[in-house]
mmCIF file of C-alpha atoms in Angstrom:
data_model
loop_
_atom_site.group_PDB
_atom_site.id
_atom_site.type_symbol
_atom_site.label_atom_id
_atom_site.label_comp_id
_atom_site.label_asym_id
_atom_site.label_seq_id
_atom_site.Cartn_x
_atom_site.Cartn_y
_atom_site.Cartn_z
ATOM 1 C CA UNK C 1240 0.000 0.000 0.000
ATOM 2 C CA UNK C 1241 2.881 2.351 0.689
ATOM 3 C CA UNK C 1242 3.913 2.053 -2.952
ATOM 4 C CA UNK C 1243 0.422 3.120 -4.055
ATOM 5 C CA UNK C 1244 0.386 6.122 -1.730
ATOM 6 C CA UNK C 1245 3.881 7.149 -2.829
ATOM 7 C CA UNK C 1246 2.781 7.111 -6.468
ATOM 8 C CA UNK C 1247 -0.437 9.028 -5.808
ATOM 9 C CA UNK C 1248 1.471 11.635 -3.795
ATOM 10 C CA UNK C 1249 3.825 12.321 -6.689
ATOM 11 C CA UNK C 1250 3.327 15.580 -8.578
ATOM 12 C CA UNK C 1251 4.782 13.874 -11.646
ATOM 13 C CA UNK C 1252 1.858 11.432 -11.713
ATOM 14 C CA UNK C 1253 -0.734 14.200 -11.947
ATOM 15 C CA UNK C 1254 1.292 16.145 -14.505
ATOM 16 C CA UNK C 1255 1.402 12.994 -16.631
ATOM 17 C CA UNK C 1256 -2.358 12.513 -16.211
ATOM 18 C CA UNK C 1257 -3.075 15.840 -17.916
ATOM 19 C CA UNK C 1258 -0.536 15.106 -20.640
ATOM 20 C CA UNK C 1259 -1.908 11.619 -21.372
ATOM 21 C CA UNK C 1260 -5.505 12.836 -21.204
ATOM 22 C CA UNK C 1261 -5.128 15.644 -23.746
ATOM 23 C CA UNK C 1262 -5.470 13.602 -26.993
ATOM 24 C CA UNK C 1263 -8.275 11.623 -25.357
ATOM 25 C CA UNK C 1264 -10.122 14.830 -24.441
ATOM 26 C CA UNK C 1265 -9.878 16.174 -27.985
ATOM 27 C CA UNK C 1266 -10.799 12.873 -29.628
ATOM 28 C CA UNK C 1267 -13.710 12.267 -27.257
ATOM 29 C CA UNK C 1268 -15.091 15.765 -27.807
ATOM 30 C CA UNK C 1269 -14.900 15.219 -31.550
ATOM 31 C CA UNK C 1270 -16.684 11.866 -31.385
ATOM 32 C CA UNK C 1271 -19.270 13.287 -28.968
ATOM 33 C CA UNK C 1272 -20.054 16.190 -31.295
ATOM 34 C CA UNK C 1273 -20.574 13.810 -34.214
ATOM 35 C CA UNK C 1274 -22.807 11.478 -32.211
ATOM 36 C CA UNK C 1275 -24.848 14.284 -30.693
ATOM 37 C CA UNK C 1276 -25.939 15.108 -34.236
ATOM 38 C CA UNK C 1277 -26.798 11.462 -34.943
ATOM 39 C CA UNK C 1278 -23.654 10.296 -36.767
ATOM 40 C CA UNK C 1279 -21.293 7.623 -35.412
ATOM 41 C CA UNK C 1280 -17.741 8.323 -36.585
ATOM 42 C CA UNK C 1281 -15.580 5.209 -36.355
ATOM 43 C CA UNK C 1282 -13.029 6.916 -38.573
ATOM 44 C CA UNK C 1283 -11.499 8.480 -35.468
ATOM 45 C CA UNK C 1284 -8.512 6.134 -35.227
ATOM 46 C CA UNK C 1285 -7.426 6.841 -38.797
ATOM 47 C CA UNK C 1286 -8.200 10.560 -38.540
ATOM 48 C CA UNK C 1287 -6.031 10.856 -35.413
ATOM 49 C CA UNK C 1288 -3.226 8.969 -37.163
ATOM 50 C CA UNK C 1289 -3.369 11.218 -40.217
ATOM 51 C CA UNK C 1290 -3.595 14.322 -38.024
ATOM 52 C CA UNK C 1291 -0.488 13.205 -36.162
ATOM 53 C CA UNK C 1292 1.375 12.668 -39.419
ATOM 54 C CA UNK C 1293 0.297 15.762 -41.356
ATOM 55 C CA UNK C 1294 0.706 18.126 -38.396
ATOM 56 C CA UNK C 1295 4.222 16.815 -37.784
ATOM 57 C CA UNK C 1296 5.037 16.941 -41.511
ATOM 58 C CA UNK C 1297 3.936 20.585 -41.737
ATOM 59 C CA UNK C 1298 6.222 21.570 -38.865
ATOM 60 C CA UNK C 1299 9.053 19.404 -40.206
ATOM 61 C CA UNK C 1300 8.832 21.377 -43.461
ATOM 62 C CA UNK C 1301 9.055 24.764 -41.776
ATOM 63 C CA UNK C 1302 5.609 25.655 -40.416
ATOM 64 C CA UNK C 1303 5.209 26.776 -36.819
ATOM 65 C CA UNK C 1304 3.562 24.500 -34.242
ATOM 66 C CA UNK C 1305 0.196 26.260 -34.224
ATOM 67 C CA UNK C 1306 0.063 26.030 -38.010
ATOM 68 C CA UNK C 1307 0.767 22.325 -37.635
ATOM 69 C CA UNK C 1308 -2.298 21.993 -35.408
ATOM 70 C CA UNK C 1309 -4.342 23.969 -37.923
ATOM 71 C CA UNK C 1310 -3.222 21.712 -40.782
ATOM 72 C CA UNK C 1311 -4.182 18.668 -38.691
ATOM 73 C CA UNK C 1312 -7.607 20.189 -38.005
ATOM 74 C CA UNK C 1313 -8.163 20.892 -41.700
ATOM 75 C CA UNK C 1314 -7.139 17.364 -42.680
ATOM 76 C CA UNK C 1315 -9.484 15.931 -40.055
ATOM 77 C CA UNK C 1316 -12.267 18.103 -41.439
ATOM 78 C CA UNK C 1317 -11.645 16.740 -44.938
ATOM 79 C CA UNK C 1318 -11.998 13.147 -43.732
ATOM 80 C CA UNK C 1319 -15.083 14.215 -41.801
ATOM 81 C CA UNK C 1320 -16.505 15.661 -45.003
ATOM 82 C CA UNK C 1321 -15.881 12.328 -46.719
ATOM 83 C CA UNK C 1322 -17.598 10.432 -43.910
ATOM 84 C CA UNK C 1323 -20.530 12.863 -43.896
ATOM 85 C CA UNK C 1324 -20.924 12.555 -47.651
ATOM 86 C CA UNK C 1325 -21.163 8.784 -47.393
ATOM 87 C CA UNK C 1326 -23.443 8.648 -44.373
ATOM 88 C CA UNK C 1327 -25.512 11.841 -44.407
ATOM 89 C CA UNK C 1328 -25.999 12.388 -48.145
ATOM 90 C CA UNK C 1329 -25.898 8.794 -49.375
ATOM 91 C CA UNK C 1330 -27.240 7.212 -46.182
ATOM 92 C CA UNK C 1331 -24.670 4.405 -46.150
ATOM 93 C CA UNK C 1332 -23.852 2.371 -43.052
ATOM 94 C CA UNK C 1333 -22.076 4.566 -40.533
ATOM 95 C CA UNK C 1334 -20.143 1.561 -39.208
ATOM 96 C CA UNK C 1335 -18.811 0.545 -42.604
ATOM 97 C CA UNK C 1336 -18.025 4.099 -43.693
ATOM 98 C CA UNK C 1337 -16.226 4.894 -40.438
ATOM 99 C CA UNK C 1338 -14.099 1.758 -40.556
ATOM 100 C CA UNK C 1339 -13.335 2.488 -44.209
ATOM 101 C CA UNK C 1340 -12.165 5.998 -43.290
ATOM 102 C CA UNK C 1341 -9.961 4.562 -40.543
ATOM 103 C CA UNK C 1342 -8.330 2.038 -42.886
ATOM 104 C CA UNK C 1343 -7.853 4.592 -45.644
ATOM 105 C CA UNK C 1344 -6.542 7.392 -43.425
ATOM 106 C CA UNK C 1345 -4.147 5.096 -41.538
ATOM 107 C CA UNK C 1346 -2.715 3.592 -44.735
ATOM 108 C CA UNK C 1347 -2.536 6.959 -46.488
ATOM 109 C CA UNK C 1348 -0.653 8.389 -43.513
ATOM 110 C CA UNK C 1349 2.058 5.766 -43.800
ATOM 111 C CA UNK C 1350 2.223 6.176 -47.582
ATOM 112 C CA UNK C 1351 2.617 9.965 -47.452
ATOM 113 C CA UNK C 1352 5.141 9.740 -44.631
ATOM 114 C CA UNK C 1353 7.324 7.270 -46.498
ATOM 115 C CA UNK C 1354 6.932 9.223 -49.740
ATOM 116 C CA UNK C 1355 8.015 12.582 -48.306
ATOM 117 C CA UNK C 1356 10.355 11.683 -45.451
ATOM 118 C CA UNK C 1357 13.648 9.953 -46.206
ATOM 119 C CA UNK C 1358 14.090 6.549 -44.588
ATOM 120 C CA UNK C 1359 16.628 6.743 -41.767
ATOM 121 C CA UNK C 1360 17.783 4.626 -38.862
ATOM 122 C CA UNK C 1361 16.052 6.960 -36.436
ATOM 123 C CA UNK C 1362 12.912 8.987 -37.254
ATOM 124 C CA UNK C 1363 13.567 12.694 -37.861
ATOM 125 C CA UNK C 1364 12.434 14.984 -35.059
ATOM 126 C CA UNK C 1365 11.061 18.489 -34.564
ATOM 127 C CA UNK C 1366 11.067 20.950 -31.669
ATOM 128 C CA UNK C 1367 7.686 20.318 -29.948
ATOM 129 C CA UNK C 1368 5.576 22.556 -27.735
ATOM 130 C CA UNK C 1369 7.304 23.350 -24.459
ATOM 131 C CA UNK C 1370 5.587 23.521 -21.053
ATOM 132 C CA UNK C 1371 4.671 27.028 -19.970
ATOM 133 C CA UNK C 1372 4.671 28.312 -16.420
ATOM 134 C CA UNK C 1373 1.463 29.965 -15.267
ATOM 135 C CA UNK C 1374 2.418 33.093 -13.281
ATOM 136 C CA UNK C 1375 2.041 32.606 -9.513
ATOM 137 C CA UNK C 1376 0.313 29.223 -9.915
ATOM 138 C CA UNK C 1377 3.300 27.245 -11.213
ATOM 139 C CA UNK C 1378 5.284 28.052 -8.052
ATOM 140 C CA UNK C 1379 2.658 26.605 -5.708
ATOM 141 C CA UNK C 1380 3.840 23.524 -3.784
ATOM 142 C CA UNK C 1381 2.739 20.228 -5.389
ATOM 143 C CA UNK C 1382 -0.192 21.813 -7.297
ATOM 144 C CA UNK C 1383 2.106 24.010 -9.394
ATOM 145 C CA UNK C 1384 4.290 21.298 -10.955
ATOM 146 C CA UNK C 1385 1.344 18.901 -11.121
ATOM 147 C CA UNK C 1386 -1.186 21.099 -12.912
ATOM 148 C CA UNK C 1387 0.367 24.334 -14.116
ATOM 149 C CA UNK C 1388 3.445 23.295 -16.102
ATOM 150 C CA UNK C 1389 1.687 21.899 -19.164
ATOM 151 C CA UNK C 1390 2.005 22.694 -22.855
ATOM 152 C CA UNK C 1391 -0.491 25.153 -24.434
ATOM 153 C CA UNK C 1392 -2.546 22.462 -26.264
ATOM 154 C CA UNK C 1393 -3.376 20.830 -22.925
ATOM 155 C CA UNK C 1394 -4.877 24.027 -21.560
ATOM 156 C CA UNK C 1395 -6.664 24.535 -24.886
ATOM 157 C CA UNK C 1396 -8.192 21.034 -24.692
ATOM 158 C CA UNK C 1397 -9.608 21.677 -21.217
ATOM 159 C CA UNK C 1398 -10.999 25.024 -22.363
ATOM 160 C CA UNK C 1399 -12.592 23.380 -25.414
ATOM 161 C CA UNK C 1400 -14.324 20.802 -23.214
ATOM 162 C CA UNK C 1401 -15.879 23.551 -21.102
ATOM 163 C CA UNK C 1402 -16.722 25.641 -24.167
ATOM 164 C CA UNK C 1403 -18.387 22.707 -25.940
ATOM 165 C CA UNK C 1404 -20.459 21.942 -22.838
ATOM 166 C CA UNK C 1405 -21.693 25.534 -22.880
ATOM 167 C CA UNK C 1406 -22.427 25.492 -26.610
ATOM 168 C CA UNK C 1407 -24.352 22.209 -26.537
ATOM 169 C CA UNK C 1408 -26.527 22.985 -23.520
ATOM 170 C CA UNK C 1409 -26.758 26.786 -23.472
ATOM 171 C CA UNK C 1410 -26.960 28.011 -27.069
ATOM 172 C CA UNK C 1411 -29.430 27.763 -29.986
ATOM 173 C CA UNK C 1412 -26.724 26.015 -32.029
ATOM 174 C CA UNK C 1413 -26.359 23.349 -29.362
ATOM 175 C CA UNK C 1414 -30.117 22.905 -29.234
ATOM 176 C CA UNK C 1415 -30.159 22.383 -33.002
ATOM 177 C CA UNK C 1416 -27.415 19.754 -32.731
ATOM 178 C CA UNK C 1417 -29.166 17.903 -29.910
ATOM 179 C CA UNK C 1418 -32.531 18.091 -31.650
ATOM 180 C CA UNK C 1419 -31.058 16.716 -34.867
ATOM 181 C CA UNK C 1420 -29.543 13.816 -32.942
ATOM 182 C CA UNK C 1421 -32.827 13.067 -31.194
ATOM 183 C CA UNK C 1422 -35.453 13.689 -33.875
ATOM 184 C CA UNK C 1423 -34.311 15.226 -37.164
ATOM 185 C CA UNK C 1424 -37.864 15.408 -38.503
ATOM 186 C CA UNK C 1425 -38.958 17.501 -35.520
ATOM 187 C CA UNK C 1426 -35.876 19.682 -36.057
ATOM 188 C CA UNK C 1427 -36.868 20.172 -39.686
ATOM 189 C CA UNK C 1428 -40.365 21.185 -38.599
ATOM 190 C CA UNK C 1429 -38.741 23.963 -36.558
ATOM 191 C CA UNK C 1430 -36.907 25.304 -39.600
ATOM 192 C CA UNK C 1431 -33.581 23.532 -38.943
ATOM 193 C CA UNK C 1432 -31.764 21.789 -41.782
ATOM 194 C CA UNK C 1433 -30.766 18.422 -40.228
ATOM 195 C CA UNK C 1434 -28.390 17.539 -43.055
ATOM 196 C CA UNK C 1435 -26.497 20.823 -42.706
ATOM 197 C CA UNK C 1436 -26.295 20.360 -38.938
ATOM 198 C CA UNK C 1437 -24.955 16.833 -39.322
ATOM 199 C CA UNK C 1438 -22.420 17.910 -41.926
ATOM 200 C CA UNK C 1439 -21.197 20.723 -39.706
ATOM 201 C CA UNK C 1440 -21.000 18.546 -36.592
ATOM 202 C CA UNK C 1441 -19.133 15.731 -38.350
ATOM 203 C CA UNK C 1442 -16.637 18.080 -39.994
ATOM 204 C CA UNK C 1443 -16.013 20.018 -36.761
ATOM 205 C CA UNK C 1444 -15.808 16.829 -34.698
ATOM 206 C CA UNK C 1445 -13.360 15.268 -37.141
ATOM 207 C CA UNK C 1446 -11.235 18.424 -37.001
ATOM 208 C CA UNK C 1447 -10.971 17.975 -33.219
ATOM 209 C CA UNK C 1448 -9.927 14.355 -33.778
ATOM 210 C CA UNK C 1449 -7.166 15.504 -36.111
ATOM 211 C CA UNK C 1450 -5.892 17.974 -33.510
ATOM 212 C CA UNK C 1451 -5.953 15.196 -30.912
ATOM 213 C CA UNK C 1452 -3.672 13.134 -33.110
ATOM 214 C CA UNK C 1453 -1.393 16.093 -33.806
ATOM 215 C CA UNK C 1454 -0.896 16.597 -30.063
ATOM 216 C CA UNK C 1455 1.023 13.314 -30.008
ATOM 217 C CA UNK C 1456 3.627 14.463 -32.516
ATOM 218 C CA UNK C 1457 3.744 18.177 -31.702
ATOM 219 C CA UNK C 1458 3.625 18.077 -27.903
ATOM 220 C CA UNK C 1459 3.763 14.633 -26.288
ATOM 221 C CA UNK C 1460 6.534 13.419 -28.635
ATOM 222 C CA UNK C 1461 8.634 15.006 -31.373
ATOM 223 C CA UNK C 1462 8.446 12.501 -34.226
ATOM 224 C CA UNK C 1463 5.907 10.370 -36.058
ATOM 225 C CA UNK C 1464 5.566 6.632 -36.355
ATOM 226 C CA UNK C 1465 2.507 4.918 -37.899
ATOM 227 C CA UNK C 1466 1.338 3.008 -34.805
ATOM 228 C CA UNK C 1467 1.649 5.859 -32.311
ATOM 229 C CA UNK C 1468 -2.108 6.404 -31.827
ATOM 230 C CA UNK C 1469 -2.272 2.872 -30.341
ATOM 231 C CA UNK C 1470 -6.022 2.513 -30.075
ATOM 232 C CA UNK C 1471 -6.710 5.898 -28.497
ATOM 233 C CA UNK C 1472 -9.479 6.474 -31.025
ATOM 234 C CA UNK C 1473 -11.386 3.406 -29.840
ATOM 235 C CA UNK C 1474 -10.917 4.507 -26.233
ATOM 236 C CA UNK C 1475 -12.505 7.835 -27.195
ATOM 237 C CA UNK C 1476 -15.549 6.059 -28.632
ATOM 238 C CA UNK C 1477 -15.961 4.198 -25.323
ATOM 239 C CA UNK C 1478 -15.471 7.405 -23.338
ATOM 240 C CA UNK C 1479 -18.379 9.034 -25.173
ATOM 241 C CA UNK C 1480 -20.670 6.296 -23.837
ATOM 242 C CA UNK C 1481 -19.067 6.562 -20.387
ATOM 243 C CA UNK C 1482 -19.783 10.294 -20.452
ATOM 244 C CA UNK C 1483 -23.424 9.804 -21.481
ATOM 245 C CA UNK C 1484 -22.751 12.189 -24.389
ATOM 246 C CA UNK C 1485 -21.967 15.107 -22.038
ATOM 247 C CA UNK C 1486 -18.722 17.103 -22.571
ATOM 248 C CA UNK C 1487 -18.085 17.673 -18.855
ATOM 249 C CA UNK C 1488 -18.236 13.968 -18.118
ATOM 250 C CA UNK C 1489 -16.123 13.296 -21.202
ATOM 251 C CA UNK C 1490 -13.405 15.473 -19.675
ATOM 252 C CA UNK C 1491 -13.614 13.565 -16.391
ATOM 253 C CA UNK C 1492 -13.612 10.212 -18.207
ATOM 254 C CA UNK C 1493 -10.479 11.096 -20.177
ATOM 255 C CA UNK C 1494 -8.733 12.197 -16.975
ATOM 256 C CA UNK C 1495 -9.798 8.981 -15.236
ATOM 257 C CA UNK C 1496 -8.401 6.757 -17.992
ATOM 258 C CA UNK C 1497 -5.217 8.821 -18.061
ATOM 259 C CA UNK C 1498 -4.899 8.339 -14.301
ATOM 260 C CA UNK C 1499 -5.181 4.575 -14.706
ATOM 261 C CA UNK C 1500 -2.588 4.614 -17.494
ATOM 262 C CA UNK C 1501 -0.135 6.887 -15.704
ATOM 263 C CA UNK C 1502 -0.526 4.906 -12.493
ATOM 264 C CA UNK C 1503 0.231 1.566 -14.151
ATOM 265 C CA UNK C 1504 3.371 2.968 -15.797
ATOM 266 C CA UNK C 1505 4.762 4.004 -12.408
ATOM 267 C CA UNK C 1506 3.619 0.822 -10.712
ATOM 268 C CA UNK C 1507 5.339 -1.145 -13.453
ATOM 269 C CA UNK C 1508 8.701 0.501 -12.691
ATOM 270 C CA UNK C 1509 8.286 -0.098 -8.947
ATOM 271 C CA UNK C 1510 7.356 -3.776 -9.285
ATOM 272 C CA UNK C 1511 9.348 -4.739 -12.382
ATOM 273 C CA UNK C 1512 10.512 -8.322 -12.199
ATOM 274 C CA UNK C 1513 7.895 -9.212 -9.596
ATOM 275 C CA UNK C 1514 4.765 -9.091 -11.768
ATOM 276 C CA UNK C 1515 4.703 -9.613 -15.573
ATOM 277 C CA UNK C 1516 4.510 -6.229 -17.304
ATOM 278 C CA UNK C 1517 1.528 -7.372 -19.393
ATOM 279 C CA UNK C 1518 -0.567 -7.348 -16.205
ATOM 280 C CA UNK C 1519 0.171 -3.659 -15.739
ATOM 281 C CA UNK C 1520 -0.684 -2.878 -19.357
ATOM 282 C CA UNK C 1521 -4.095 -4.473 -18.833
ATOM 283 C CA UNK C 1522 -4.954 -2.431 -15.723
ATOM 284 C CA UNK C 1523 -6.247 0.802 -17.351
ATOM 285 C CA UNK C 1524 -8.349 -1.119 -19.859
ATOM 286 C CA UNK C 1525 -9.858 -3.456 -17.256
ATOM 287 C CA UNK C 1526 -10.714 -0.564 -14.979
ATOM 288 C CA UNK C 1527 -12.137 1.378 -17.923
ATOM 289 C CA UNK C 1528 -14.324 -1.581 -18.928
ATOM 290 C CA UNK C 1529 -15.633 -1.809 -15.362
ATOM 291 C CA UNK C 1530 -16.369 1.928 -15.245
ATOM 292 C CA UNK C 1531 -18.000 1.797 -18.690
ATOM 293 C CA UNK C 1532 -20.218 -1.123 -17.647
ATOM 294 C CA UNK C 1533 -21.416 0.801 -14.612
ATOM 295 C CA UNK C 1534 -22.079 4.053 -16.449
ATOM 296 C CA UNK C 1535 -23.500 2.612 -19.685
ATOM 297 C CA UNK C 1536 -26.605 1.322 -17.910
ATOM 298 C CA UNK C 1537 -27.644 4.873 -17.105
ATOM 299 C CA UNK C 1538 -26.520 6.411 -20.398
ATOM 300 C CA UNK C 1539 -29.199 7.847 -22.654
ATOM 301 C CA UNK C 1540 -28.293 7.339 -26.297
ATOM 302 C CA UNK C 1541 -29.329 10.043 -28.813
ATOM 303 C CA UNK C 1542 -32.470 8.548 -30.343
ATOM 304 C CA UNK C 1543 -31.492 9.191 -33.972
ATOM 305 C CA UNK C 1544 -27.889 7.991 -33.627
ATOM 306 C CA UNK C 1545 -26.873 5.874 -36.650
ATOM 307 C CA UNK C 1546 -30.239 6.493 -38.334
ATOM 308 C CA UNK C 1547 -29.967 8.009 -41.824
ATOM 309 C CA UNK C 1548 -32.167 11.021 -42.396
ATOM 310 C CA UNK C 1549 -34.374 11.294 -45.470
ATOM 311 C CA UNK C 1550 -36.422 14.432 -45.954
ATOM 312 C CA UNK C 1551 -40.122 13.656 -45.962
ATOM 313 C CA UNK C 1552 -39.682 10.113 -44.584
ATOM 314 C CA UNK C 1553 -40.456 8.996 -41.035
#
């Protein structure tokens, strides 16, 4: 037990929690926005991979870091537009289209990377975002190094979660998104264009997914490799259900999973050689499955999720 308390009392653990949670926050918000409008976007894994690659590639070729994030957002929006065209306009299966986007985006990422970056023994690197000190707060004992020495995208992700919660539940735009995800025909009767709302939500949500992937190469690490997303997109899909499609809970869910992950990494170093490392790797996923099972029973799914909309049909 002393080992557990020592780990939990470490400021480094909580700093790592915010760092690990950032791509999950962005990806979960993107998936949540899509699903709130009635569209399931399983392309998230591939979109995050392509965002990681194209954002890094932009910076590697001379762009600044914020431009890299913008390029990743634009690329995510393009894949979102593709997914929306297949599912909203053509009414194709959202599962099949999303998985197709993931396979295409992941493979295209590797192709473009190998085409434009010379093969070397070690991957080329860039200068990533650096942690910034928040005046007065960063010098606070324990809390300062734990919470207020993060990179700018981490603070931006937390702000976006709060901003999206406000937009969805406190603005006419959010009402239109929620109404489209619940009953698009009723939304149309109120003068809302459900197809336009779904297009906008999917494109914006996919842009957030792309930024989530770019965080990995522009902040968490400084180079790109094709498998670096490592299933984070699928975790984001699960976190949306855990959060009951609410941005505030999505933020808490991402932080909770990041805590599990950061904790197992430190526990692994303390108990290496005593317990097989695969056991530690399983811990965050097992705990997440347990939390998801508990929360999913009370989750209220948007009623029109995965249902294609046809004007005039009911």
